[in-house]
Tab-separated table of C-alpha atoms and ligand atoms in Angstrom:
chain	number	residue	atom	x	y	z
A	1	MET	CA	-11.352	-1.829	19.191
A	2	SER	CA	-7.763	-2.605	20.220
A	3	THR	CA	-5.328	-4.111	17.762
A	4	ASP	CA	-5.455	-7.560	19.277
A	5	MET	CA	-9.105	-7.632	18.159
A	6	ILE	CA	-8.001	-7.629	14.510
A	7	THR	CA	-7.359	-11.323	13.964
A	8	LEU	CA	-6.712	-13.867	11.244
A	9	ARG	CA	-10.462	-14.524	11.193
A	10	HIS	CA	-11.082	-10.960	9.974
A	11	VAL	CA	-8.607	-11.468	7.169
A	12	PHE	CA	-10.389	-14.647	6.046
A	13	GLN	CA	-13.737	-12.816	6.251
A	14	ALA	CA	-12.275	-10.011	4.146
A	15	ALA	CA	-11.142	-12.530	1.513
A	16	GLN	CA	-14.746	-13.674	1.053
A	17	THR	CA	-16.148	-10.141	1.168
A	18	ILE	CA	-13.865	-8.657	-1.486
A	19	ALA	CA	-13.850	-11.622	-3.889
A	20	PRO	CA	-16.434	-10.080	-6.292
A	21	ILE	CA	-14.397	-6.852	-6.675
A	22	ALA	CA	-10.672	-7.396	-6.062
A	23	ARG	CA	-8.556	-9.822	-8.040
A	24	ARG	CA	-6.718	-12.785	-6.568
A	25	THR	CA	-3.362	-11.878	-8.083
A	26	PRO	CA	-0.648	-14.287	-9.272
A	27	LEU	CA	2.638	-14.870	-7.435
A	28	VAL	CA	5.235	-15.322	-10.176
A	29	SER	CA	8.867	-16.350	-9.924
A	30	ALA	CA	11.320	-13.727	-11.175
A	31	GLU	CA	14.178	-15.692	-12.725
A	32	LEU	CA	16.500	-12.816	-13.565
A	33	LEU	CA	16.112	-11.241	-10.149
A	34	SER	CA	16.607	-14.616	-8.438
A	35	GLU	CA	19.874	-15.086	-10.355
A	36	ARG	CA	21.091	-11.615	-9.454
A	37	VAL	CA	20.476	-11.967	-5.721
A	38	GLU	CA	21.144	-15.733	-5.521
A	39	THR	CA	17.899	-16.638	-3.814
A	40	ALA	CA	14.480	-17.610	-5.198
A	41	VAL	CA	12.379	-14.454	-5.533
A	42	SER	CA	8.667	-14.374	-6.346
A	43	LEU	CA	6.637	-11.275	-7.122
A	44	LYS	CA	3.073	-10.699	-5.949
A	45	LEU	CA	1.560	-8.803	-8.861
A	46	GLU	CA	-0.809	-6.283	-7.318
A	47	THR	CA	-0.139	-4.230	-10.441
A	48	LEU	CA	-2.831	-6.422	-12.053
A	49	GLN	CA	-5.674	-5.188	-9.839
A	50	PRO	CA	-8.475	-3.411	-11.744
A	51	THR	CA	-7.265	-0.087	-10.290
A	52	GLY	CA	-3.582	-0.922	-10.787
A	53	ALA	CA	-2.776	-1.227	-7.066
A	54	PHE	CA	-3.583	-3.343	-3.992
A	55	LYS	CA	-5.622	-0.625	-2.268
A	56	ILE	CA	-8.829	-1.912	-3.868
A	57	ARG	CA	-8.714	-4.772	-1.322
A	58	GLY	CA	-9.018	-2.612	1.780
A	59	ALA	CA	-11.436	-0.164	0.168
A	60	ALA	CA	-13.727	-2.975	-0.986
A	61	ASN	CA	-13.707	-4.586	2.454
A	62	LYS	CA	-14.482	-1.318	4.239
A	63	ILE	CA	-17.243	-0.171	1.890
A	64	LEU	CA	-18.927	-3.577	1.570
A	65	ASN	CA	-19.143	-3.700	5.381
A	66	LEU	CA	-21.150	-0.425	5.563
A	67	ASP	CA	-24.904	-0.589	6.177
A	68	ALA	CA	-27.418	0.559	3.555
A	69	ALA	CA	-28.005	4.009	5.129
A	70	ALA	CA	-24.278	4.828	5.264
A	71	ARG	CA	-23.810	3.654	1.677
A	72	GLN	CA	-26.615	5.928	0.527
A	73	ARG	CA	-25.086	8.993	2.243
A	74	GLY	CA	-21.788	8.205	0.540
A	75	VAL	CA	-18.105	7.913	1.356
A	76	VAL	CA	-15.199	10.370	1.562
A	77	THR	CA	-11.469	9.805	1.585
A	78	VAL	CA	-8.061	11.440	1.355
A	79	SER	CA	-5.391	9.919	-0.810
A	80	THR	CA	-2.130	10.388	-2.703
A	81	GLY	CA	-3.819	8.615	-5.588
A	82	ASN	CA	-4.119	4.847	-5.390
A	83	HIS	CA	-6.407	4.741	-2.353
A	84	GLY	CA	-8.624	7.466	-3.775
A	85	ARG	CA	-8.791	5.571	-7.034
A	86	ALA	CA	-9.733	2.388	-5.182
A	87	VAL	CA	-12.501	4.103	-3.193
A	88	ALA	CA	-13.888	5.788	-6.330
A	89	TYR	CA	-13.795	2.488	-8.230
A	90	VAL	CA	-15.535	0.478	-5.519
A	91	ALA	CA	-18.145	3.210	-4.950
A	92	ARG	CA	-18.931	3.440	-8.653
A	93	HIS	CA	-19.090	-0.370	-8.879
A	94	LEU	CA	-21.697	-0.359	-6.069
A	95	GLY	CA	-23.485	2.784	-7.296
A	96	ILE	CA	-22.811	4.975	-4.220
A	97	PRO	CA	-21.471	8.570	-4.117
A	98	ALA	CA	-17.752	9.120	-3.398
A	99	THR	CA	-15.768	12.279	-2.583
A	100	VAL	CA	-11.961	12.151	-2.857
A	101	CYS	CA	-9.659	14.792	-1.306
A	102	ILE	CA	-6.073	14.974	-2.608
A	103	SER	CA	-3.187	17.386	-2.062
A	104	GLU	CA	-1.832	19.693	-4.749
A	105	LEU	CA	1.342	17.539	-4.905
A	106	VAL	CA	-0.380	14.501	-6.405
A	107	PRO	CA	1.033	13.909	-9.923
A	108	GLN	CA	-1.143	14.725	-12.935
A	109	ASN	CA	-1.379	11.125	-14.179
A	110	LYS	CA	-3.002	10.111	-10.906
A	111	VAL	CA	-5.405	13.052	-10.950
A	112	GLU	CA	-6.528	12.105	-14.468
A	113	ALA	CA	-6.949	8.438	-13.571
A	114	LEU	CA	-9.122	9.519	-10.649
A	115	GLN	CA	-11.246	11.833	-12.761
A	116	ARG	CA	-12.117	8.950	-15.082
A	117	LEU	CA	-13.806	7.202	-12.128
A	118	GLU	CA	-16.018	10.277	-11.672
A	119	PRO	CA	-15.876	10.912	-7.931
A	120	THR	CA	-16.395	14.398	-6.515
A	121	LEU	CA	-12.723	15.505	-6.545
A	122	VAL	CA	-11.452	18.066	-3.983
A	123	ILE	CA	-7.844	19.296	-4.478
A	124	HIS	CA	-6.683	20.962	-1.259
A	125	GLY	CA	-3.417	21.743	0.597
A	126	GLN	CA	0.302	20.984	0.350
A	127	SER	CA	0.321	17.605	2.049
A	128	GLN	CA	-1.752	14.525	2.646
A	129	ASP	CA	-2.396	15.782	6.188
A	130	GLU	CA	-3.872	19.067	4.917
A	131	ALA	CA	-6.074	17.281	2.383
A	132	GLY	CA	-7.138	15.042	5.259
A	133	GLU	CA	-8.382	17.961	7.338
A	134	ARG	CA	-10.698	18.908	4.463
A	135	ALA	CA	-12.005	15.317	4.281
A	136	VAL	CA	-12.840	15.368	8.019
A	137	GLN	CA	-14.778	18.617	7.473
A	138	LEU	CA	-16.837	17.028	4.688
A	139	GLN	CA	-17.459	13.968	6.843
A	140	GLU	CA	-18.942	16.153	9.562
A	141	GLU	CA	-20.849	18.555	7.300
A	142	GLU	CA	-22.364	16.004	4.908
A	143	GLY	CA	-22.598	12.827	7.010
A	144	LEU	CA	-20.228	10.953	4.718
A	145	THR	CA	-18.353	7.870	5.953
A	146	MET	CA	-14.582	8.317	6.039
A	147	ILE	CA	-12.662	5.548	4.286
A	148	PRO	CA	-9.161	5.938	5.785
A	149	PRO	CA	-6.165	4.938	3.649
A	150	PHE	CA	-4.543	2.645	6.220
A	151	ASP	CA	-5.409	3.093	9.917
A	152	ASP	CA	-8.625	1.082	10.069
A	153	PRO	CA	-9.434	-2.561	10.963
A	154	ASP	CA	-11.402	-3.273	7.754
A	155	ILE	CA	-8.701	-1.707	5.592
A	156	ILE	CA	-5.944	-3.657	7.360
A	157	ALA	CA	-7.895	-6.941	7.090
A	158	GLY	CA	-8.530	-6.276	3.384
A	159	GLN	CA	-4.837	-5.714	2.634
A	160	GLY	CA	-4.046	-8.779	4.755
A	161	THR	CA	-5.687	-11.009	2.130
A	162	ILE	CA	-2.417	-10.633	0.205
A	163	GLY	CA	-0.742	-12.532	3.048
A	164	LEU	CA	-3.254	-15.384	2.780
A	165	GLU	CA	-2.670	-15.655	-0.958
A	166	ILE	CA	1.131	-15.662	-0.602
A	167	LEU	CA	0.889	-18.401	1.990
A	168	ALA	CA	-1.466	-20.482	-0.162
A	169	ASP	CA	0.821	-20.203	-3.206
A	170	LEU	CA	4.192	-20.452	-1.420
A	171	PRO	CA	3.751	-22.099	1.992
A	172	GLU	CA	7.529	-22.488	2.334
A	173	VAL	CA	8.127	-18.730	2.100
A	174	ASP	CA	10.996	-17.511	4.339
A	175	ALA	CA	10.685	-13.748	4.009
A	176	VAL	CA	8.209	-11.255	2.570
A	177	LEU	CA	9.232	-7.735	1.528
A	178	VAL	CA	6.469	-5.140	1.711
A	179	PRO	CA	6.462	-1.454	0.716
A	180	LEU	CA	5.727	0.597	3.842
A	181	SER	CA	4.118	4.011	4.248
A	182	GLY	CA	1.115	4.311	6.583
A	183	GLY	CA	1.428	0.610	7.283
A	184	GLY	CA	-2.015	-0.758	6.399
A	185	LEU	CA	-0.530	-3.068	3.798
A	186	ILE	CA	2.213	-4.500	5.972
A	187	SER	CA	0.060	-4.685	9.131
A	188	GLY	CA	-2.494	-6.906	7.390
A	189	ILE	CA	0.084	-9.066	5.645
A	190	ALA	CA	2.168	-9.452	8.809
A	191	LEU	CA	-0.899	-10.335	10.886
A	192	ALA	CA	-1.827	-13.086	8.400
A	193	LEU	CA	1.692	-14.471	8.001
A	194	LYS	CA	2.737	-14.304	11.661
A	195	SER	CA	-0.535	-15.968	12.719
A	196	ALA	CA	0.281	-18.860	10.375
A	197	GLY	CA	4.053	-19.059	10.880
A	198	PRO	CA	5.799	-16.807	13.392
A	199	GLN	CA	9.150	-17.726	11.820
A	200	ILE	CA	8.226	-16.091	8.489
A	201	ARG	CA	10.152	-12.813	8.307
A	202	VAL	CA	8.130	-9.748	7.377
A	203	ILE	CA	10.294	-6.836	6.297
A	204	GLY	CA	9.051	-3.335	5.538
A	205	VAL	CA	10.777	-1.160	2.958
A	206	SER	CA	10.463	2.637	2.829
A	207	MET	CA	12.276	5.371	0.938
A	208	GLU	CA	14.963	7.360	2.793
A	209	ARG	CA	13.105	10.586	1.941
A	210	GLY	CA	10.291	10.744	4.452
A	211	ALA	CA	10.251	7.321	6.135
A	212	VAL	CA	7.718	8.376	8.758
A	213	MET	CA	6.909	4.924	10.169
A	214	TYR	CA	10.614	4.043	10.438
A	215	HIS	CA	11.432	7.205	12.392
A	216	SER	CA	8.267	6.903	14.498
A	217	LEU	CA	9.333	3.393	15.544
A	218	GLY	CA	12.738	4.828	16.461
A	219	GLU	CA	11.114	7.546	18.582
A	220	LYS	CA	8.612	5.034	20.034
A	221	ARG	CA	5.708	7.354	19.137
A	222	PRO	CA	4.088	8.598	15.911
A	223	ILE	CA	5.938	11.652	14.626
A	224	ARG	CA	5.264	14.148	11.858
A	225	MET	CA	7.747	14.887	9.066
A	226	ALA	CA	7.837	17.253	6.076
A	227	GLU	CA	7.004	15.601	2.751
A	228	GLU	CA	9.779	15.512	0.152
A	229	PRO	CA	9.539	14.668	-3.529
A	230	THR	CA	10.421	11.021	-4.211
A	231	LEU	CA	10.157	8.479	-7.017
A	232	ALA	CA	8.098	6.433	-4.549
A	233	ASP	CA	5.310	9.028	-4.465
A	234	SER	CA	2.696	6.509	-3.280
A	235	LEU	CA	4.733	6.110	-0.076
A	236	GLN	CA	4.461	9.819	0.789
A	237	GLY	CA	2.387	10.949	3.737
A	238	GLY	CA	2.363	10.638	7.511
A	239	ILE	CA	1.092	7.883	9.790
A	240	GLY	CA	-1.127	10.269	11.815
A	241	LEU	CA	-0.151	11.575	15.256
A	242	ASP	CA	-3.297	9.907	16.585
A	243	ASN	CA	-2.484	6.570	14.932
A	244	ARG	CA	-4.643	3.831	16.456
A	245	TYR	CA	-3.687	0.568	14.760
A	246	THR	CA	-0.814	0.413	12.307
A	247	PHE	CA	1.940	1.939	14.483
A	248	GLN	CA	1.330	-0.663	17.164
A	249	MET	CA	0.862	-3.525	14.689
A	250	VAL	CA	4.053	-2.724	12.779
A	251	GLY	CA	5.915	-2.574	16.109
A	252	GLU	CA	4.446	-5.899	17.144
A	253	TYR	CA	4.565	-7.985	13.929
A	254	VAL	CA	7.193	-6.536	11.605
A	255	ASP	CA	10.724	-7.918	12.015
A	256	GLU	CA	12.637	-5.091	10.405
A	257	VAL	CA	12.257	-1.923	8.336
A	258	VAL	CA	14.929	-1.057	5.760
A	259	LEU	CA	15.361	2.156	3.753
A	260	VAL	CA	16.293	2.622	0.106
A	261	SER	CA	17.734	5.692	-1.634
A	262	GLU	CA	16.311	7.472	-4.677
A	263	ASP	CA	19.156	6.014	-6.794
A	264	GLU	CA	18.293	2.506	-5.610
A	265	ILE	CA	14.602	3.065	-6.427
A	266	ALA	CA	15.541	4.370	-9.884
A	267	GLU	CA	17.749	1.350	-10.547
A	268	ALA	CA	14.973	-1.011	-9.440
A	269	MET	CA	12.416	0.762	-11.671
A	270	ALA	CA	14.730	0.367	-14.663
A	271	PHE	CA	15.524	-3.281	-13.797
A	272	THR	CA	11.834	-4.119	-13.368
A	273	LEU	CA	10.937	-2.579	-16.724
A	274	LYS	CA	13.903	-3.718	-18.814
A	275	GLU	CA	14.809	-7.093	-17.285
A	276	LEU	CA	11.589	-8.294	-15.653
A	277	ARG	CA	9.441	-6.637	-18.345
A	278	LEU	CA	6.917	-5.385	-15.834
A	279	VAL	CA	5.490	-1.887	-15.408
A	280	ALA	CA	5.647	-0.931	-11.731
A	281	GLU	CA	5.673	2.369	-9.878
A	282	GLY	CA	8.466	3.632	-7.625
A	283	ALA	CA	6.628	2.714	-4.424
A	284	ALA	CA	6.106	-0.828	-5.706
A	285	VAL	CA	9.747	-1.614	-6.509
A	286	VAL	CA	11.262	-0.697	-3.118
A	287	GLY	CA	11.437	-4.407	-2.204
A	288	ILE	CA	13.351	-5.130	-5.404
A	289	ALA	CA	15.546	-2.089	-4.656
A	290	ALA	CA	16.321	-3.478	-1.200
A	291	LEU	CA	17.312	-6.856	-2.674
A	292	LEU	CA	19.430	-5.387	-5.491
A	293	GLY	CA	21.052	-2.972	-3.017
A	294	GLY	CA	22.044	-5.816	-0.674
A	295	LYS	CA	19.931	-4.338	2.138
A	296	ILE	CA	18.418	-7.673	3.219
A	297	LYS	CA	20.817	-9.817	5.232
A	298	ASN	CA	20.214	-13.598	4.914
A	299	PRO	CA	16.830	-13.365	3.223
A	300	GLY	CA	16.418	-17.159	3.225
A	301	GLN	CA	15.715	-19.470	0.293
A	302	GLN	CA	12.258	-18.295	-0.713
A	303	VAL	CA	11.525	-14.582	-0.793
A	304	ALA	CA	8.239	-13.000	-1.833
A	305	VAL	CA	8.155	-9.338	-2.834
A	306	VAL	CA	4.909	-7.386	-2.962
A	307	LEU	CA	4.796	-5.370	-6.202
A	308	SER	CA	2.155	-3.052	-4.825
A	309	GLY	CA	1.099	-1.023	-7.867
A	310	GLY	CA	1.764	0.028	-11.429
A	311	ASN	CA	0.317	3.527	-11.557
A	312	VAL	CA	3.468	5.285	-12.668
A	313	ASP	CA	3.643	8.337	-14.890
A	314	MET	CA	4.940	6.810	-18.149
A	315	ASN	CA	7.265	9.749	-18.923
A	316	THR	CA	8.859	9.426	-15.492
A	317	LEU	CA	9.355	5.677	-15.919
A	318	LEU	CA	10.864	5.995	-19.404
A	319	GLU	CA	13.188	8.826	-18.278
A	320	VAL	CA	14.396	6.772	-15.313
A	321	ALA	CA	14.907	3.718	-17.521
A	322	ALA	CA	16.780	5.724	-20.169
A	323	LYS	CA	19.229	7.117	-17.589
A	324	SER	CA	20.235	3.769	-16.112
B	1	LIG	C1	-0.420	2.994	-0.479
B	1	LIG	C2	0.657	2.298	-1.186
B	1	LIG	C3	1.708	1.677	-0.491
B	1	LIG	C4	1.853	1.753	1.022
B	1	LIG	O1	0.770	1.204	1.730
B	1	LIG	P1	0.564	1.596	3.284
B	1	LIG	O2	-0.609	0.794	3.718
B	1	LIG	O3	0.302	3.071	3.336
B	1	LIG	O4	1.824	1.254	4.005
B	1	LIG	C5	2.647	0.985	-1.229
B	1	LIG	N1	2.595	0.926	-2.583
B	1	LIG	C6	1.611	1.505	-3.289
B	1	LIG	C7	1.619	1.375	-4.776
B	1	LIG	C8	0.604	2.211	-2.624
B	1	LIG	O5	-0.369	2.791	-3.335
């Protein structure tokens, strides 16, 4: 399957497929943020998903598209937390076995949240890539179906349903800011939005520490980088040297990728908690960080920001908020 075979039709199909499991989230205007940046800003609250992050959309679409035999054998995945949680949640909802591989760097709050969903949990290696090698082994040895975190047509189409919902709720949208790591989220959203209105700007936001997609685009090929600790821990991880879909789709559909510093992420976390009164994780607030940091030139009159998840360690959030 080449990327031009993932179309708007698949995103609409995904919307129907995932409706029983994933929530259609609200797009809410953020008055205080709009005043600060002098443009109308709306927030897409993926923090309200049953698993606390958008990844349930892609996972639900992928797993619900498996045949009965594959479902019975079970699924396996590798994840920094939110994707693993989504796969475990969907599998439990459907009554099929799930194995989740995570690296030793995944924070304790995410490990505990995963354990509550009762998958078979495998903690292996110092990076997402190393945990991934273990998942491939299990796939081969036990006949499990791999549910990739981002580089997969069903996953991309599932995440793209966010684009459909933004368009339905705010058809006049000028620009959409999307947290960017492996690029499944932004590829799906950009496919949906650019198919409907090529003039809608789709902007990716990554952290300065380990912006693998950004540097891969610069090098014109997928590259590998060392993982560094960051407040945006859900954005950690590579894009895969053998990337098949998202590298090309981001290159094709995304207008721009901007980077934010750890200080800017911290400020946005504090602002989101104290002013907007929302609990969001570091990875989720990078769009707000980009706006507050003046990183978006001429954003237009209507900006939508994807608040991708709320699975933050509460001690970390309160410490960051207390310091600002
Ligand atoms: C996974 C994740 C992202 C990034 O999504 P990609 O598809 O990897 O680009 C952003 N925010 C949160 C909260 C996530 O869990």
